[in-house]
PDB file of C-alpha atoms in Angstrom:
ATOM      1  CA  MET M  91     -20.217 143.430  57.899  1.00 52.00           C
ATOM      2  CA  SER M  92     -16.968 142.550  59.720  1.00 58.00           C
ATOM      3  CA  ASP M  93     -15.502 139.041  59.657  1.00 58.00           C
ATOM      4  CA  ASP M  94     -16.516 138.522  63.309  1.00 67.00           C
ATOM      5  CA  THR M  95     -20.058 139.682  62.601  1.00 75.00           C
ATOM      6  CA  GLU M  96     -20.331 137.549  59.479  1.00 76.00           C
ATOM      7  CA  ASN M  97     -19.269 134.424  61.367  1.00 93.00           C
ATOM      8  CA  ARG M  98     -21.570 134.984  64.351  1.00 96.00           C
ATOM      9  CA  VAL M  99     -24.651 133.839  62.437  1.00 98.00           C
ATOM     10  CA  LEU M 100     -24.555 131.262  59.642  1.00 98.00           C
ATOM     11  CA  CYS M 101     -27.322 131.226  57.053  1.00 98.00           C
ATOM     12  CA  THR M 102     -28.036 128.947  54.114  1.00 98.00           C
ATOM     13  CA  VAL M 103     -31.157 128.761  51.972  1.00 98.00           C
ATOM     14  CA  ARG M 104     -32.181 125.506  50.343  1.00 97.00           C
ATOM     15  CA  ASP M 105     -35.519 124.570  48.771  1.00 97.00           C
ATOM     16  CA  GLY M 106     -37.114 127.680  50.211  1.00 97.00           C
ATOM     17  CA  VAL M 107     -36.001 127.035  53.804  1.00 98.00           C
ATOM     18  CA  ALA M 108     -33.489 129.369  55.444  1.00 98.00           C
ATOM     19  CA  ASP M 109     -31.332 127.579  58.028  1.00 98.00           C
ATOM     20  CA  VAL M 110     -30.120 130.287  60.437  1.00 98.00           C
ATOM     21  CA  ARG M 111     -27.702 129.267  63.190  1.00 98.00           C
ATOM     22  CA  LEU M 112     -26.145 131.260  65.981  1.00 98.00           C
ATOM     23  CA  ASN M 113     -22.498 130.339  65.699  1.00 98.00           C
ATOM     24  CA  ARG M 114     -20.617 131.051  68.888  1.00 97.00           C
ATOM     25  CA  PRO M 115     -20.716 127.556  70.398  1.00 97.00           C
ATOM     26  CA  GLU M 116     -17.698 128.026  72.658  1.00 96.00           C
ATOM     27  CA  LYS M 117     -19.685 130.756  74.487  1.00 96.00           C
ATOM     28  CA  LEU M 118     -23.050 128.930  74.328  1.00 97.00           C
ATOM     29  CA  ASN M 119     -23.999 131.455  71.627  1.00 97.00           C
ATOM     30  CA  ALA M 120     -23.912 134.338  74.100  1.00 97.00           C
ATOM     31  CA  LEU M 121     -25.000 137.658  72.666  1.00 97.00           C
ATOM     32  CA  ASP M 122     -22.340 140.259  71.982  1.00 96.00           C
ATOM     33  CA  GLN M 123     -22.305 143.299  69.703  1.00 94.00           C
ATOM     34  CA  GLU M 124     -21.309 141.240  66.662  1.00 95.00           C
ATOM     35  CA  MET M 125     -24.055 138.690  67.331  1.00 97.00           C
ATOM     36  CA  PHE M 126     -26.721 141.386  67.625  1.00 97.00           C
ATOM     37  CA  THR M 127     -25.566 142.971  64.382  1.00 96.00           C
ATOM     38  CA  ALA M 128     -25.444 139.636  62.578  1.00 97.00           C
ATOM     39  CA  LEU M 129     -28.956 138.709  63.720  1.00 97.00           C
ATOM     40  CA  VAL M 130     -30.404 142.017  62.527  1.00 97.00           C
ATOM     41  CA  GLU M 131     -28.614 141.975  59.183  1.00 96.00           C
ATOM     42  CA  THR M 132     -29.463 138.322  58.514  1.00 97.00           C
ATOM     43  CA  GLY M 133     -33.111 138.903  59.339  1.00 97.00           C
ATOM     44  CA  LEU M 134     -33.337 141.937  57.079  1.00 96.00           C
ATOM     45  CA  ARG M 135     -31.678 140.070  54.221  1.00 97.00           C
ATOM     46  CA  LEU M 136     -34.102 137.161  54.506  1.00 97.00           C
ATOM     47  CA  ARG M 137     -37.072 139.501  54.824  1.00 96.00           C
ATOM     48  CA  ASP M 138     -36.320 140.856  51.363  1.00 94.00           C
ATOM     49  CA  ASP M 139     -35.652 137.477  49.715  1.00 97.00           C
ATOM     50  CA  PRO M 140     -38.779 136.287  47.826  1.00 96.00           C
ATOM     51  CA  SER M 141     -37.358 132.769  47.500  1.00 96.00           C
ATOM     52  CA  VAL M 142     -37.519 132.189  51.270  1.00 98.00           C
ATOM     53  CA  ARG M 143     -40.674 130.376  52.375  1.00 98.00           C
ATOM     54  CA  ALA M 144     -39.795 129.399  55.965  1.00 98.00           C
ATOM     55  CA  VAL M 145     -36.963 129.992  58.440  1.00 98.00           C
ATOM     56  CA  VAL M 146     -35.423 127.746  61.098  1.00 98.00           C
ATOM     57  CA  LEU M 147     -33.563 129.592  63.861  1.00 98.00           C
ATOM     58  CA  SER M 148     -31.240 127.520  66.051  1.00 98.00           C
ATOM     59  CA  GLY M 149     -27.891 127.559  67.830  1.00 98.00           C
ATOM     60  CA  ASN M 150     -24.763 125.564  67.103  1.00 98.00           C
ATOM     61  CA  GLY M 151     -23.201 123.574  69.931  1.00 98.00           C
ATOM     62  CA  ARG M 152     -24.687 122.806  73.344  1.00 98.00           C
ATOM     63  CA  ALA M 153     -27.195 125.661  73.611  1.00 98.00           C
ATOM     64  CA  PHE M 154     -29.661 127.784  71.703  1.00 98.00           C
ATOM     65  CA  CYS M 155     -28.454 130.981  73.403  1.00 98.00           C
ATOM     66  CA  ALA M 156     -27.271 131.522  76.977  1.00 97.00           C
ATOM     67  CA  GLY M 157     -28.108 135.235  76.938  1.00 96.00           C
ATOM     68  CA  LEU M 158     -25.961 138.336  77.111  1.00 95.00           C
ATOM     69  CA  ASP M 159     -22.204 137.857  77.089  1.00 87.00           C
ATOM     70  CA  TYR M 160     -20.731 138.076  80.601  1.00 66.00           C
ATOM     71  CA  ALA M 161     -18.361 140.815  79.441  1.00 67.00           C
ATOM     72  CA  ASN M 162     -21.339 143.168  79.222  1.00 64.00           C
ATOM     73  CA  PHE M 163     -22.289 142.463  82.842  1.00 56.00           C
ATOM     74  CA  ARG M 164     -18.713 143.096  83.968  1.00 59.00           C
ATOM     75  CA  ARG M 165     -18.741 146.490  82.280  1.00 60.00           C
ATOM     76  CA  MET M 166     -21.998 147.317  84.057  1.00 59.00           C
ATOM     77  CA  ALA M 167     -20.499 146.276  87.407  1.00 54.00           C
ATOM     78  CA  ASP M 168     -17.498 148.498  86.692  1.00 57.00           C
ATOM     79  CA  GLY M 169     -19.811 151.468  86.369  1.00 59.00           C
ATOM     80  CA  ALA M 170     -20.253 151.625  82.621  1.00 56.00           C
ATOM     81  CA  HIS M 171     -23.130 153.976  81.922  1.00 50.00           C
ATOM     82  CA  ARG M 172     -26.104 152.469  80.150  1.00 52.00           C
ATOM     83  CA  SER M 173     -26.867 154.266  76.906  1.00 46.00           C
ATOM     84  CA  ALA M 174     -28.837 153.625  73.757  1.00 45.00           C
ATOM     85  CA  ASP M 175     -25.657 152.868  71.853  1.00 47.00           C
ATOM     86  CA  ARG M 176     -24.124 150.439  74.391  1.00 53.00           C
ATOM     87  CA  LEU M 177     -24.386 147.678  71.775  1.00 54.00           C
ATOM     88  CA  GLY M 178     -23.047 149.844  69.004  1.00 56.00           C
ATOM     89  CA  PRO M 179     -24.845 152.246  66.672  1.00 55.00           C
ATOM     90  CA  SER M 180     -28.296 151.002  65.703  1.00 54.00           C
ATOM     91  CA  PRO M 181     -29.474 150.702  62.126  1.00 62.00           C
ATOM     92  CA  GLU M 182     -32.705 152.276  60.964  1.00 79.00           C
ATOM     93  CA  PRO M 183     -35.711 151.436  63.161  1.00 85.00           C
ATOM     94  CA  ILE M 184     -37.431 148.125  62.469  1.00 90.00           C
ATOM     95  CA  GLY M 185     -41.061 148.944  63.025  1.00 87.00           C
ATOM     96  CA  PRO M 186     -41.252 150.371  66.560  1.00 91.00           C
ATOM     97  CA  ALA M 187     -37.889 148.833  67.566  1.00 93.00           C
ATOM     98  CA  LYS M 188     -35.021 151.333  67.718  1.00 93.00           C
ATOM     99  CA  ALA M 189     -32.631 149.588  70.150  1.00 95.00           C
ATOM    100  CA  ARG M 190     -30.368 146.955  68.640  1.00 94.00           C
ATOM    101  CA  GLY M 191     -31.347 144.236  71.133  1.00 95.00           C
ATOM    102  CA  GLN M 192     -35.033 144.735  70.407  1.00 97.00           C
ATOM    103  CA  GLN M 193     -34.341 144.701  66.678  1.00 97.00           C
ATOM    104  CA  ALA M 194     -32.482 141.383  66.970  1.00 97.00           C
ATOM    105  CA  VAL M 195     -35.716 139.869  68.296  1.00 97.00           C
ATOM    106  CA  LEU M 196     -38.401 141.743  66.393  1.00 97.00           C
ATOM    107  CA  VAL M 197     -36.741 141.487  62.984  1.00 97.00           C
ATOM    108  CA  TRP M 198     -37.899 137.848  62.890  1.00 97.00           C
ATOM    109  CA  ALA M 199     -41.474 138.878  63.586  1.00 95.00           C
ATOM    110  CA  THR M 200     -41.332 141.221  60.576  1.00 95.00           C
ATOM    111  CA  LEU M 201     -40.452 138.444  58.166  1.00 97.00           C
ATOM    112  CA  PRO M 202     -43.475 137.645  55.990  1.00 97.00           C
ATOM    113  CA  VAL M 203     -42.774 133.914  56.330  1.00 98.00           C
ATOM    114  CA  PRO M 204     -42.952 131.651  59.404  1.00 98.00           C
ATOM    115  CA  VAL M 205     -39.901 131.518  61.672  1.00 98.00           C
ATOM    116  CA  ILE M 206     -39.437 128.346  63.723  1.00 99.00           C
ATOM    117  CA  ALA M 207     -37.066 128.421  66.699  1.00 98.00           C
ATOM    118  CA  ALA M 208     -35.421 125.094  67.569  1.00 98.00           C
ATOM    119  CA  VAL M 209     -34.393 125.384  71.216  1.00 98.00           C
ATOM    120  CA  HIS M 210     -32.025 123.054  73.032  1.00 98.00           C
ATOM    121  CA  GLY M 211     -29.760 123.450  76.029  1.00 98.00           C
ATOM    122  CA  HIS M 212     -30.017 126.965  77.452  1.00 98.00           C
ATOM    123  CA  ALA M 213     -32.356 129.750  76.354  1.00 98.00           C
ATOM    124  CA  LEU M 214     -31.746 132.281  79.100  1.00 98.00           C
ATOM    125  CA  GLY M 215     -32.384 136.009  79.362  1.00 97.00           C
ATOM    126  CA  GLY M 216     -31.762 137.504  75.950  1.00 97.00           C
ATOM    127  CA  GLY M 217     -31.656 133.990  74.508  1.00 98.00           C
ATOM    128  CA  LEU M 218     -35.227 133.362  75.617  1.00 98.00           C
ATOM    129  CA  GLN M 219     -36.311 136.740  74.309  1.00 98.00           C
ATOM    130  CA  LEU M 220     -34.763 135.879  70.953  1.00 98.00           C
ATOM    131  CA  ALA M 221     -36.899 132.729  70.795  1.00 98.00           C
ATOM    132  CA  LEU M 222     -39.978 134.863  71.510  1.00 98.00           C
ATOM    133  CA  GLY M 223     -39.444 136.613  68.181  1.00 97.00           C
ATOM    134  CA  ALA M 224     -40.182 133.373  66.330  1.00 98.00           C
ATOM    135  CA  ASP M 225     -43.665 132.283  65.283  1.00 98.00           C
ATOM    136  CA  ILE M 226     -43.230 128.716  66.549  1.00 98.00           C
ATOM    137  CA  ARG M 227     -40.932 127.312  69.248  1.00 98.00           C
ATOM    138  CA  LEU M 228     -39.971 123.628  69.261  1.00 98.00           C
ATOM    139  CA  VAL M 229     -38.107 122.918  72.492  1.00 98.00           C
ATOM    140  CA  ALA M 230     -36.169 119.943  73.835  1.00 98.00           C
ATOM    141  CA  PRO M 231     -37.856 118.498  76.952  1.00 98.00           C
ATOM    142  CA  ASP M 232     -34.706 119.014  79.028  1.00 98.00           C
ATOM    143  CA  ALA M 233     -33.950 122.510  77.754  1.00 98.00           C
ATOM    144  CA  GLN M 234     -33.567 125.230  80.380  1.00 98.00           C
ATOM    145  CA  LEU M 235     -35.413 128.495  79.844  1.00 98.00           C
ATOM    146  CA  ALA M 236     -35.573 131.576  82.038  1.00 98.00           C
ATOM    147  CA  VAL M 237     -36.234 135.291  82.047  1.00 98.00           C
ATOM    148  CA  LEU M 238     -32.946 135.716  83.856  1.00 96.00           C
ATOM    149  CA  GLU M 239     -32.403 139.478  83.801  1.00 97.00           C
ATOM    150  CA  ILE M 240     -33.568 139.908  87.416  1.00 97.00           C
ATOM    151  CA  GLU M 241     -30.536 137.876  88.536  1.00 96.00           C
ATOM    152  CA  TRP M 242     -28.345 140.690  87.208  1.00 94.00           C
ATOM    153  CA  GLY M 243     -30.476 143.471  88.662  1.00 95.00           C
ATOM    154  CA  LEU M 244     -32.070 144.209  85.296  1.00 96.00           C
ATOM    155  CA  ALA M 245     -35.421 144.100  83.529  1.00 97.00           C
ATOM    156  CA  PRO M 246     -35.866 142.462  80.094  1.00 97.00           C
ATOM    157  CA  ASP M 247     -35.202 145.005  77.340  1.00 96.00           C
ATOM    158  CA  MET M 248     -35.293 142.927  74.148  1.00 97.00           C
ATOM    159  CA  ALA M 249     -39.085 143.094  73.672  1.00 97.00           C
ATOM    160  CA  GLY M 250     -39.631 140.251  76.148  1.00 97.00           C
ATOM    161  CA  THR M 251     -41.973 142.266  78.371  1.00 98.00           C
ATOM    162  CA  GLN M 252     -44.238 142.840  75.379  1.00 97.00           C
ATOM    163  CA  LEU M 253     -44.111 139.355  73.838  1.00 97.00           C
ATOM    164  CA  LEU M 254     -44.129 137.027  76.847  1.00 98.00           C
ATOM    165  CA  PRO M 255     -47.543 137.977  78.330  1.00 98.00           C
ATOM    166  CA  GLU M 256     -49.231 137.184  75.019  1.00 96.00           C
ATOM    167  CA  LEU M 257     -48.008 133.594  75.277  1.00 97.00           C
ATOM    168  CA  VAL M 258     -48.310 132.755  78.969  1.00 98.00           C
ATOM    169  CA  GLY M 259     -50.619 135.413  80.397  1.00 97.00           C
ATOM    170  CA  ARG M 260     -49.689 138.525  82.311  1.00 98.00           C
ATOM    171  CA  ASP M 261     -49.554 136.864  85.734  1.00 98.00           C
ATOM    172  CA  VAL M 262     -47.288 134.006  84.671  1.00 98.00           C
ATOM    173  CA  ALA M 263     -45.091 136.441  82.758  1.00 98.00           C
ATOM    174  CA  LYS M 264     -44.684 138.499  85.931  1.00 98.00           C
ATOM    175  CA  GLU M 265     -43.854 135.447  88.033  1.00 98.00           C
ATOM    176  CA  LEU M 266     -41.205 134.245  85.587  1.00 98.00           C
ATOM    177  CA  THR M 267     -39.724 137.722  85.149  1.00 98.00           C
ATOM    178  CA  LEU M 268     -39.672 138.700  88.822  1.00 98.00           C
ATOM    179  CA  THR M 269     -38.158 135.437  90.061  1.00 98.00           C
ATOM    180  CA  GLY M 270     -35.816 134.422  87.232  1.00 97.00           C
ATOM    181  CA  ARG M 271     -37.086 130.882  87.736  1.00 97.00           C
ATOM    182  CA  ILE M 272     -35.561 128.342  85.357  1.00 98.00           C
ATOM    183  CA  ILE M 273     -38.086 126.017  83.744  1.00 98.00           C
ATOM    184  CA  SER M 274     -37.671 122.928  81.591  1.00 98.00           C
ATOM    185  CA  GLY M 275     -38.836 122.527  78.028  1.00 98.00           C
ATOM    186  CA  GLU M 276     -41.704 120.381  79.276  1.00 98.00           C
ATOM    187  CA  GLN M 277     -42.779 123.095  81.712  1.00 98.00           C
ATOM    188  CA  ALA M 278     -42.453 125.704  78.968  1.00 98.00           C
ATOM    189  CA  ALA M 279     -44.812 123.713  76.750  1.00 98.00           C
ATOM    190  CA  ALA M 280     -47.315 123.357  79.594  1.00 98.00           C
ATOM    191  CA  LEU M 281     -47.272 127.131  80.119  1.00 98.00           C
ATOM    192  CA  GLY M 282     -47.652 127.906  76.405  1.00 98.00           C
ATOM    193  CA  LEU M 283     -44.145 129.367  76.168  1.00 98.00           C
ATOM    194  CA  ALA M 284     -43.140 126.520  73.839  1.00 98.00           C
ATOM    195  CA  THR M 285     -45.339 125.363  70.983  1.00 98.00           C
ATOM    196  CA  ARG M 286     -44.416 121.770  71.824  1.00 98.00           C
ATOM    197  CA  THR M 287     -41.492 119.654  72.944  1.00 98.00           C
ATOM    198  CA  GLU M 288     -39.388 117.591  70.580  1.00 98.00           C
ATOM    199  CA  GLU M 289     -36.566 115.208  71.453  1.00 98.00           C
ATOM    200  CA  GLU M 290     -34.684 116.538  68.418  1.00 98.00           C
ATOM    201  CA  PRO M 291     -35.975 120.092  68.013  1.00 98.00           C
ATOM    202  CA  LEU M 292     -33.736 121.041  65.085  1.00 98.00           C
ATOM    203  CA  ALA M 293     -34.702 118.001  63.026  1.00 98.00           C
ATOM    204  CA  ALA M 294     -38.370 118.577  63.847  1.00 98.00           C
ATOM    205  CA  ALA M 295     -38.117 122.269  62.971  1.00 98.00           C
ATOM    206  CA  CYS M 296     -36.486 121.500  59.622  1.00 98.00           C
ATOM    207  CA  GLU M 297     -39.197 118.962  58.829  1.00 98.00           C
ATOM    208  CA  LEU M 298     -41.931 121.449  59.734  1.00 98.00           C
ATOM    209  CA  ALA M 299     -40.279 124.197  57.692  1.00 98.00           C
ATOM    210  CA  ALA M 300     -40.017 121.921  54.665  1.00 98.00           C
ATOM    211  CA  SER M 301     -43.704 121.096  54.976  1.00 98.00           C
ATOM    212  CA  ILE M 302     -44.621 124.786  55.104  1.00 98.00           C
ATOM    213  CA  ALA M 303     -42.277 125.599  52.215  1.00 98.00           C
ATOM    214  CA  ALA M 304     -44.189 123.095  50.068  1.00 97.00           C
ATOM    215  CA  ARG M 305     -47.418 125.117  50.438  1.00 98.00           C
ATOM    216  CA  ASN M 306     -48.631 128.076  48.395  1.00 98.00           C
ATOM    217  CA  PRO M 307     -46.190 130.791  49.520  1.00 98.00           C
ATOM    218  CA  ASP M 308     -48.771 133.511  48.922  1.00 98.00           C
ATOM    219  CA  ALA M 309     -51.266 131.774  51.207  1.00 98.00           C
ATOM    220  CA  VAL M 310     -48.584 131.174  53.850  1.00 98.00           C
ATOM    221  CA  ARG M 311     -47.607 134.841  53.905  1.00 98.00           C
ATOM    222  CA  TRP M 312     -51.184 136.031  54.077  1.00 98.00           C
ATOM    223  CA  SER M 313     -51.968 133.524  56.844  1.00 98.00           C
ATOM    224  CA  LYS M 314     -49.079 134.740  59.002  1.00 98.00           C
ATOM    225  CA  LYS M 315     -50.076 138.357  58.468  1.00 98.00           C
ATOM    226  CA  LEU M 316     -53.710 137.694  59.382  1.00 98.00           C
ATOM    227  CA  LEU M 317     -52.879 135.674  62.480  1.00 98.00           C
ATOM    228  CA  ASP M 318     -50.461 138.355  63.653  1.00 97.00           C
ATOM    229  CA  MET M 319     -53.269 140.897  63.443  1.00 97.00           C
ATOM    230  CA  ALA M 320     -55.530 138.919  65.794  1.00 96.00           C
ATOM    231  CA  GLY M 321     -55.905 140.694  69.115  1.00 93.00           C
ATOM    232  CA  ARG M 322     -53.598 143.494  67.979  1.00 94.00           C
ATOM    233  CA  THR M 323     -56.047 145.358  65.798  1.00 96.00           C
ATOM    234  CA  SER M 324     -59.808 145.763  65.658  1.00 97.00           C
ATOM    235  CA  LEU M 325     -62.058 142.897  64.622  1.00 97.00           C
ATOM    236  CA  ALA M 326     -63.304 145.011  61.738  1.00 98.00           C
ATOM    237  CA  ALA M 327     -59.767 145.501  60.453  1.00 98.00           C
ATOM    238  CA  GLY M 328     -59.019 141.803  60.813  1.00 98.00           C
ATOM    239  CA  LEU M 329     -62.145 140.761  58.934  1.00 98.00           C
ATOM    240  CA  ALA M 330     -61.452 143.295  56.192  1.00 98.00           C
ATOM    241  CA  ALA M 331     -57.923 141.935  55.839  1.00 98.00           C
ATOM    242  CA  GLU M 332     -59.307 138.397  55.476  1.00 98.00           C
ATOM    243  CA  GLN M 333     -61.431 139.535  52.564  1.00 98.00           C
ATOM    244  CA  GLU M 334     -58.477 141.328  50.992  1.00 98.00           C
ATOM    245  CA  ALA M 335     -56.421 138.146  51.308  1.00 98.00           C
ATOM    246  CA  ILE M 336     -59.007 135.842  49.804  1.00 98.00           C
ATOM    247  CA  GLY M 337     -59.620 138.322  46.998  1.00 98.00           C
ATOM    248  CA  GLU M 338     -55.948 138.210  46.074  1.00 97.00           C
ATOM    249  CA  LEU M 339     -55.559 134.461  46.487  1.00 98.00           C
ATOM    250  CA  ILE M 340     -58.562 133.061  44.619  1.00 98.00           C
ATOM    251  CA  GLY M 341     -57.662 132.505  40.994  1.00 97.00           C
ATOM    252  CA  SER M 342     -54.028 133.504  41.436  1.00 97.00           C
ATOM    253  CA  PRO M 343     -51.420 131.335  39.659  1.00 97.00           C
ATOM    254  CA  ASN M 344     -50.232 129.665  42.862  1.00 98.00           C
ATOM    255  CA  GLN M 345     -53.778 129.003  44.065  1.00 98.00           C
ATOM    256  CA  LYS M 346     -54.681 127.438  40.731  1.00 98.00           C
ATOM    257  CA  GLU M 347     -51.548 125.307  40.955  1.00 98.00           C
ATOM    258  CA  ALA M 348     -52.522 124.147  44.450  1.00 98.00           C
ATOM    259  CA  VAL M 349     -55.923 122.994  43.195  1.00 98.00           C
ATOM    260  CA  GLN M 350     -54.579 121.339  40.044  1.00 98.00           C
ATOM    261  CA  ALA M 351     -51.838 119.520  41.953  1.00 98.00           C
ATOM    262  CA  LYS M 352     -54.349 118.318  44.556  1.00 97.00           C
ATOM    263  CA  PHE M 353     -56.677 116.880  41.956  1.00 97.00           C
ATOM    264  CA  SER M 354     -53.778 115.367  39.998  1.00 97.00           C
ATOM    265  CA  GLY M 355     -52.188 113.780  43.040  1.00 97.00           C
ATOM    266  CA  ARG M 356     -48.802 115.375  42.340  1.00 97.00           C
ATOM    267  CA  PRO M 357     -46.526 117.763  44.272  1.00 96.00           C
ATOM    268  CA  PRO M 358     -47.307 121.396  43.413  1.00 97.00           C
ATOM    269  CA  GLU M 359     -44.743 123.643  41.764  1.00 97.00           C
ATOM    270  CA  PHE M 360     -45.261 127.116  43.134  1.00 97.00           C
ATOM    271  CA  ARG M 361     -43.760 130.397  41.993  1.00 96.00           C
ATOM    272  CA  ASP M 362     -41.886 132.483  44.514  1.00 94.00           C
ATOM    273  CA  ALA M 363     -44.049 134.999  46.331  1.00 85.00           C
ATOM    274  CA  ARG M 364     -44.461 138.341  44.647  1.00 72.00           C
TER     275      ARG M 364
END
């Protein structure tokens, strides 16, 4: 990882919570090649860290992420040919995602622990798509969100076309995508694009992450996996997975600790997930 890439995304882990921050505040955390690489590599590193129990994804400065860096649009206007490697060589596929931009979003969905996006200021174009990769989105009421690619003569290509309809419905997703309409955090919450609004989304996200990190990490991971299966696989497969989960959880060390701590009125002390 180059120095520029390493500095694009800051990550610290404390008490089971990974604090991940886009760190290009002078550019409103606009996405460039180094940012895409840093997002993918940070996500993969956290995915393989058993000590991580929840993740908070936010942006330093005045915005969550204002979208693709303007320099990329200038190159397109100058006739630069679009190719699969326009953002640099991609790492190995992450699930079905082969393009780097898609990986920067979907890597967060592959984490076995909940990812909470704290959105303030702008979340436009690729910035909004990045937030879609999180499990939960806490958004400032006055934040500005938009599927802005149409303004540049483009279609979303960072998994947004696949993730947005699940949240807001196919018709609303089409309206937002085809118009590039900017909506507030309050409107986003009303549409289901945001989980809820918070005056201080980062503080609220950290508090929520700490609460989740204090739960049985095995149960948290199984719960995310099961909920992600809903509507994406058959009912039979989902029900079978529930039984597999409960079979593994009942009587496990962390489940016993949850029960004992509850009856004793003390904070539980869980082992890291296996």
